[in-house]
Amino acid sequence: ALAEENRHGQETTRLEEEACLAEKEAEKNRLEELRQAQLEEEAKLVELRRAWLVEACRAKEASMKAERAGLEKVAHAAGEALLAEEARLSKEALAEENRHGQETTRLEEEACLAEKEAEKNRLEELRQAQLEEEAKLVELRRAWLVEACRAKEASMKAERAGLEKVAHAAGEALLAEEARLSKEALAEENR
């Protein structure tokens, strides 16, 4: 009876140890699944942010193209206005010349032409200055877009580094938990 009781006690102890080990193995597997799920979610987040950055850059580029087209349209309209002004000046000059006829001296004609040439040059300078300012505006906007894209890329890299650091810390915590479980199992087995 005593031998049977000892065998029964040993069997009970073995079953309890196996149950404890199975429970610890299940806990280890659950922690690993949680860590894997966390890493997958973090990877999805990084991918979503990358896709958002690409779309934002495309939208900004499209906006810049539309704005450039608008500036070219304004420059074209300014050129047409300049041509119309030159035609008006030429028409006025012809009318003035007809009114004065032979009474207008050669010197007066030269002075009038010089004044109109100066006016034409002034209008051309104004148009050129306008075109240069518009070109500067386009260049500034392009530079701003480039800097914005670089800043977003740097932010994304920093965030990716942070996610990798979190994953590394989670891995270390998992290893520590596994070591603790193994130590407990060994202590249980020794007892």
mmCIF file of N, CA and C in Angstrom, residues 7-82:
data_model
loop_
_atom_site.group_PDB
_atom_site.id
_atom_site.type_symbol
_atom_site.label_atom_id
_atom_site.label_comp_id
_atom_site.label_asym_id
_atom_site.label_seq_id
_atom_site.Cartn_x
_atom_site.Cartn_y
_atom_site.Cartn_z
ATOM 1 N N ARG A 7 3.903 5.530 -5.650
ATOM 2 C CA ARG A 7 3.767 5.584 -7.123
ATOM 3 C C ARG A 7 2.686 6.593 -7.523
ATOM 4 N N HIS A 8 1.595 6.541 -6.775
ATOM 5 C CA HIS A 8 0.496 7.474 -7.084
ATOM 6 C C HIS A 8 0.948 8.934 -6.895
ATOM 7 N N GLY A 9 1.700 9.171 -5.825
ATOM 8 C CA GLY A 9 2.210 10.521 -5.563
ATOM 9 C C GLY A 9 3.170 10.986 -6.649
ATOM 10 N N GLN A 10 4.054 10.076 -7.091
ATOM 11 C CA GLN A 10 5.008 10.432 -8.155
ATOM 12 C C GLN A 10 4.279 10.723 -9.462
ATOM 13 N N GLU A 11 3.263 9.916 -9.748
ATOM 14 C CA GLU A 11 2.490 10.123 -10.989
ATOM 15 C C GLU A 11 1.776 11.477 -10.944
ATOM 16 N N THR A 12 1.207 11.773 -9.787
ATOM 17 C CA THR A 12 0.522 13.072 -9.628
ATOM 18 C C THR A 12 1.508 14.225 -9.818
ATOM 19 N N THR A 13 2.694 14.091 -9.213
ATOM 20 C CA THR A 13 3.719 15.137 -9.353
ATOM 21 C C THR A 13 4.131 15.305 -10.813
ATOM 22 N N ARG A 14 4.301 14.172 -11.519
ATOM 23 C CA ARG A 14 4.704 14.238 -12.935
ATOM 24 C C ARG A 14 3.627 14.936 -13.771
ATOM 25 N N LEU A 15 2.375 14.575 -13.520
ATOM 26 C CA LEU A 15 1.273 15.194 -14.272
ATOM 27 C C LEU A 15 1.199 16.697 -13.987
ATOM 28 N N GLU A 16 1.397 17.074 -12.723
ATOM 29 C CA GLU A 16 1.360 18.501 -12.370
ATOM 30 C C GLU A 16 2.498 19.257 -13.047
ATOM 31 N N GLU A 17 3.697 18.637 -13.080
ATOM 32 C CA GLU A 17 4.838 19.286 -13.739
ATOM 33 C C GLU A 17 4.587 19.441 -15.233
ATOM 34 N N GLU A 18 4.018 18.379 -15.859
ATOM 35 C CA GLU A 18 3.727 18.467 -17.295
ATOM 36 C C GLU A 18 2.691 19.557 -17.569
ATOM 37 N N ALA A 19 1.688 19.641 -16.697
ATOM 38 C CA ALA A 19 0.658 20.677 -16.871
ATOM 39 C C ALA A 19 1.272 22.066 -16.729
ATOM 40 N N CYS A 20 2.177 22.214 -15.750
ATOM 41 C CA CYS A 20 2.844 23.512 -15.538
ATOM 42 C C CYS A 20 3.684 23.891 -16.743
ATOM 43 N N LEU A 21 4.463 22.903 -17.261
ATOM 44 C CA LEU A 21 5.299 23.172 -18.444
ATOM 45 C C LEU A 21 4.447 23.523 -19.655
ATOM 46 N N ALA A 22 3.321 22.804 -19.821
ATOM 47 C CA ALA A 22 2.429 23.083 -20.959
ATOM 48 C C ALA A 22 1.848 24.486 -20.840
ATOM 49 N N GLU A 23 1.491 24.879 -19.612
ATOM 50 C CA GLU A 23 0.931 26.218 -19.402
ATOM 51 C C GLU A 23 1.973 27.299 -19.710
ATOM 52 N N LYS A 24 3.229 27.050 -19.278
ATOM 53 C CA LYS A 24 4.290 28.026 -19.552
ATOM 54 C C LYS A 24 4.610 28.103 -21.044
ATOM 55 N N GLU A 25 4.560 26.968 -21.725
ATOM 56 C CA GLU A 25 4.794 26.952 -23.180
ATOM 57 C C GLU A 25 3.682 27.728 -23.902
ATOM 58 N N ALA A 26 2.445 27.535 -23.431
ATOM 59 C CA ALA A 26 1.320 28.263 -24.034
ATOM 60 C C ALA A 26 1.478 29.765 -23.819
ATOM 61 N N GLU A 27 1.915 30.167 -22.620
ATOM 62 C CA GLU A 27 2.140 31.596 -22.331
ATOM 63 C C GLU A 27 3.235 32.168 -23.223
ATOM 64 N N LYS A 28 4.302 31.374 -23.401
ATOM 65 C CA LYS A 28 5.406 31.791 -24.286
ATOM 66 C C LYS A 28 4.907 31.982 -25.716
ATOM 67 N N ASN A 29 4.099 31.019 -26.207
ATOM 68 C CA ASN A 29 3.558 31.123 -27.572
ATOM 69 C C ASN A 29 2.641 32.335 -27.715
ATOM 70 N N ARG A 30 1.838 32.598 -26.669
ATOM 71 C CA ARG A 30 0.936 33.756 -26.727
ATOM 72 C C ARG A 30 1.726 35.068 -26.794
ATOM 73 N N LEU A 31 2.794 35.162 -26.001
ATOM 74 C CA LEU A 31 3.637 36.361 -26.039
ATOM 75 C C LEU A 31 4.269 36.543 -27.418
ATOM 76 N N GLU A 32 4.713 35.445 -28.016
ATOM 77 C CA GLU A 32 5.327 35.516 -29.357
ATOM 78 C C GLU A 32 4.305 35.971 -30.400
ATOM 79 N N GLU A 33 3.059 35.453 -30.292
ATOM 80 C CA GLU A 33 2.008 35.862 -31.232
ATOM 81 C C GLU A 33 1.696 37.350 -31.076
ATOM 82 N N LEU A 34 1.626 37.813 -29.820
ATOM 83 C CA LEU A 34 1.366 39.239 -29.580
ATOM 84 C C LEU A 34 2.481 40.098 -30.159
ATOM 85 N N ARG A 35 3.724 39.666 -29.966
ATOM 86 C CA ARG A 35 4.862 40.432 -30.505
ATOM 87 C C ARG A 35 4.816 40.476 -32.028
ATOM 88 N N GLN A 36 4.490 39.327 -32.643
ATOM 89 C CA GLN A 36 4.414 39.272 -34.111
ATOM 90 C C GLN A 36 3.296 40.186 -34.627
ATOM 91 N N ALA A 37 2.147 40.170 -33.931
ATOM 92 C CA ALA A 37 1.027 41.028 -34.338
ATOM 93 C C ALA A 37 1.408 42.501 -34.218
ATOM 94 N N GLN A 38 2.134 42.840 -33.144
ATOM 95 C CA GLN A 38 2.573 44.226 -32.971
ATOM 96 C C GLN A 38 3.505 44.656 -34.098
ATOM 97 N N LEU A 39 4.457 43.785 -34.452
ATOM 98 C CA LEU A 39 5.388 44.114 -35.541
ATOM 99 C C LEU A 39 4.649 44.289 -36.864
ATOM 100 N N GLU A 40 3.647 43.436 -37.118
ATOM 101 C CA GLU A 40 2.885 43.549 -38.366
ATOM 102 C C GLU A 40 2.105 44.859 -38.409
ATOM 103 N N GLU A 41 1.496 45.248 -37.270
ATOM 104 C CA GLU A 41 0.743 46.502 -37.228
ATOM 105 C C GLU A 41 1.670 47.703 -37.436
ATOM 106 N N GLU A 42 2.865 47.642 -36.832
ATOM 107 C CA GLU A 42 3.821 48.739 -37.008
ATOM 108 C C GLU A 42 4.275 48.834 -38.457
ATOM 109 N N ALA A 43 4.479 47.695 -39.112
ATOM 110 C CA ALA A 43 4.873 47.697 -40.528
ATOM 111 C C ALA A 43 3.763 48.297 -41.388
ATOM 112 N N LYS A 44 2.494 47.960 -41.065
ATOM 113 C CA LYS A 44 1.370 48.537 -41.807
ATOM 114 C C LYS A 44 1.330 50.048 -41.628
ATOM 115 N N LEU A 45 1.579 50.517 -40.398
ATOM 116 C CA LEU A 45 1.572 51.954 -40.130
ATOM 117 C C LEU A 45 2.643 52.670 -40.941
ATOM 118 N N VAL A 46 3.840 52.114 -40.990
ATOM 119 C CA VAL A 46 4.929 52.715 -41.778
ATOM 120 C C VAL A 46 4.549 52.768 -43.252
ATOM 121 N N GLU A 47 3.941 51.691 -43.750
ATOM 122 C CA GLU A 47 3.552 51.635 -45.172
ATOM 123 C C GLU A 47 2.469 52.670 -45.484
ATOM 124 N N LEU A 48 1.510 52.805 -44.559
ATOM 125 C CA LEU A 48 0.455 53.808 -44.758
ATOM 126 C C LEU A 48 1.029 55.218 -44.768
ATOM 127 N N ARG A 49 1.978 55.507 -43.891
ATOM 128 C CA ARG A 49 2.585 56.838 -43.869
ATOM 129 C C ARG A 49 3.389 57.098 -45.135
ATOM 130 N N ARG A 50 4.075 56.067 -45.637
ATOM 131 C CA ARG A 50 4.835 56.226 -46.883
ATOM 132 C C ARG A 50 3.888 56.529 -48.051
ATOM 133 N N ALA A 51 2.761 55.795 -48.104
ATOM 134 C CA ALA A 51 1.783 56.021 -49.177
ATOM 135 C C ALA A 51 1.201 57.429 -49.082
ATOM 136 N N TRP A 52 0.943 57.894 -47.846
ATOM 137 C CA TRP A 52 0.415 59.244 -47.676
ATOM 138 C C TRP A 52 1.413 60.290 -48.165
ATOM 139 N N LEU A 53 2.680 60.084 -47.857
ATOM 140 C CA LEU A 53 3.711 61.030 -48.298
ATOM 141 C C LEU A 53 3.779 61.087 -49.821
ATOM 142 N N VAL A 54 3.725 59.921 -50.469
ATOM 143 C CA VAL A 54 3.765 59.877 -51.939
ATOM 144 C C VAL A 54 2.585 60.647 -52.524
ATOM 145 N N GLU A 55 1.379 60.429 -51.972
ATOM 146 C CA GLU A 55 0.190 61.103 -52.491
ATOM 147 C C GLU A 55 0.273 62.611 -52.255
ATOM 148 N N ALA A 56 0.791 63.015 -51.080
ATOM 149 C CA ALA A 56 0.920 64.445 -50.787
ATOM 150 C C ALA A 56 1.881 65.115 -51.769
ATOM 151 N N CYS A 57 2.993 64.441 -52.078
ATOM 152 C CA CYS A 57 3.961 64.991 -53.031
ATOM 153 C C CYS A 57 3.348 65.092 -54.425
ATOM 154 N N ARG A 58 2.577 64.066 -54.807
ATOM 155 C CA ARG A 58 1.931 64.118 -56.124
ATOM 156 C C ARG A 58 0.924 65.263 -56.203
ATOM 157 N N ALA A 59 0.142 65.434 -55.139
ATOM 158 C CA ALA A 59 -0.849 66.508 -55.131
ATOM 159 C C ALA A 59 -0.172 67.871 -55.200
ATOM 160 N N LYS A 60 0.931 68.038 -54.464
ATOM 161 C CA LYS A 60 1.640 69.315 -54.477
ATOM 162 C C LYS A 60 2.246 69.583 -55.852
ATOM 163 N N GLU A 61 2.786 68.526 -56.482
ATOM 164 C CA GLU A 61 3.356 68.673 -57.826
ATOM 165 C C GLU A 61 2.276 69.077 -58.831
ATOM 166 N N ALA A 62 1.094 68.457 -58.724
ATOM 167 C CA ALA A 62 -0.011 68.811 -59.623
ATOM 168 C C ALA A 62 -0.432 70.258 -59.403
ATOM 169 N N SER A 63 -0.485 70.677 -58.129
ATOM 170 C CA SER A 63 -0.837 72.063 -57.815
ATOM 171 C C SER A 63 0.185 73.032 -58.402
ATOM 172 N N MET A 64 1.475 72.659 -58.312
ATOM 173 C CA MET A 64 2.527 73.524 -58.846
ATOM 174 C C MET A 64 2.443 73.624 -60.364
ATOM 175 N N LYS A 65 2.136 72.502 -61.030
ATOM 176 C CA LYS A 65 1.990 72.527 -62.485
ATOM 177 C C LYS A 65 0.837 73.440 -62.899
ATOM 178 N N ALA A 66 -0.276 73.339 -62.176
ATOM 179 C CA ALA A 66 -1.428 74.186 -62.484
ATOM 180 C C ALA A 66 -1.079 75.658 -62.276
ATOM 181 N N GLU A 67 -0.341 75.937 -61.207
ATOM 182 C CA GLU A 67 0.044 77.325 -60.941
ATOM 183 C C GLU A 67 0.997 77.845 -62.016
ATOM 184 N N ARG A 68 1.946 76.970 -62.458
ATOM 185 C CA ARG A 68 2.867 77.370 -63.521
ATOM 186 C C ARG A 68 2.104 77.696 -64.806
ATOM 187 N N ALA A 69 1.090 76.854 -65.099
ATOM 188 C CA ALA A 69 0.278 77.102 -66.293
ATOM 189 C C ALA A 69 -0.441 78.440 -66.181
ATOM 190 N N GLY A 70 -0.928 78.751 -64.960
ATOM 191 C CA GLY A 70 -1.591 80.037 -64.743
ATOM 192 C C GLY A 70 -0.639 81.207 -64.942
ATOM 193 N N LEU A 71 0.599 81.073 -64.449
ATOM 194 C CA LEU A 71 1.591 82.144 -64.616
ATOM 195 C C LEU A 71 1.943 82.344 -66.089
ATOM 196 N N GLU A 72 2.053 81.229 -66.830
ATOM 197 C CA GLU A 72 2.346 81.352 -68.260
ATOM 198 C C GLU A 72 1.203 82.053 -68.986
ATOM 199 N N LYS A 73 -0.030 81.785 -68.556
ATOM 200 C CA LYS A 73 -1.188 82.442 -69.160
ATOM 201 C C LYS A 73 -1.155 83.945 -68.881
ATOM 202 N N VAL A 74 -0.790 84.308 -67.639
ATOM 203 C CA VAL A 74 -0.683 85.732 -67.281
ATOM 204 C C VAL A 74 0.400 86.417 -68.115
ATOM 205 N N ALA A 75 1.556 85.725 -68.275
ATOM 206 C CA ALA A 75 2.648 86.298 -69.063
ATOM 207 C C ALA A 75 2.217 86.483 -70.521
ATOM 208 N N HIS A 76 1.465 85.513 -71.046
ATOM 209 C CA HIS A 76 0.984 85.620 -72.429
ATOM 210 C C HIS A 76 0.042 86.814 -72.573
ATOM 211 N N ALA A 77 -0.856 86.978 -71.581
ATOM 212 C CA ALA A 77 -1.786 88.115 -71.615
ATOM 213 C C ALA A 77 -1.024 89.435 -71.530
ATOM 214 N N ALA A 78 0.045 89.470 -70.703
ATOM 215 C CA ALA A 78 0.853 90.693 -70.594
ATOM 216 C C ALA A 78 1.539 91.001 -71.924
ATOM 217 N N GLY A 79 2.015 89.957 -72.615
ATOM 218 C CA GLY A 79 2.644 90.156 -73.925
ATOM 219 C C GLY A 79 1.659 90.714 -74.936
ATOM 220 N N GLU A 80 0.433 90.190 -74.919
ATOM 221 C CA GLU A 80 -0.590 90.702 -75.840
ATOM 222 C C GLU A 80 -0.934 92.150 -75.519
ATOM 223 N N ALA A 81 -1.009 92.473 -74.222
ATOM 224 C CA ALA A 81 -1.289 93.862 -73.834
ATOM 225 C C ALA A 81 -0.171 94.787 -74.300
ATOM 226 N N LEU A 82 1.075 94.304 -74.225
ATOM 227 C CA LEU A 82 2.210 95.109 -74.684
ATOM 228 C C LEU A 82 2.124 95.361 -76.186
#
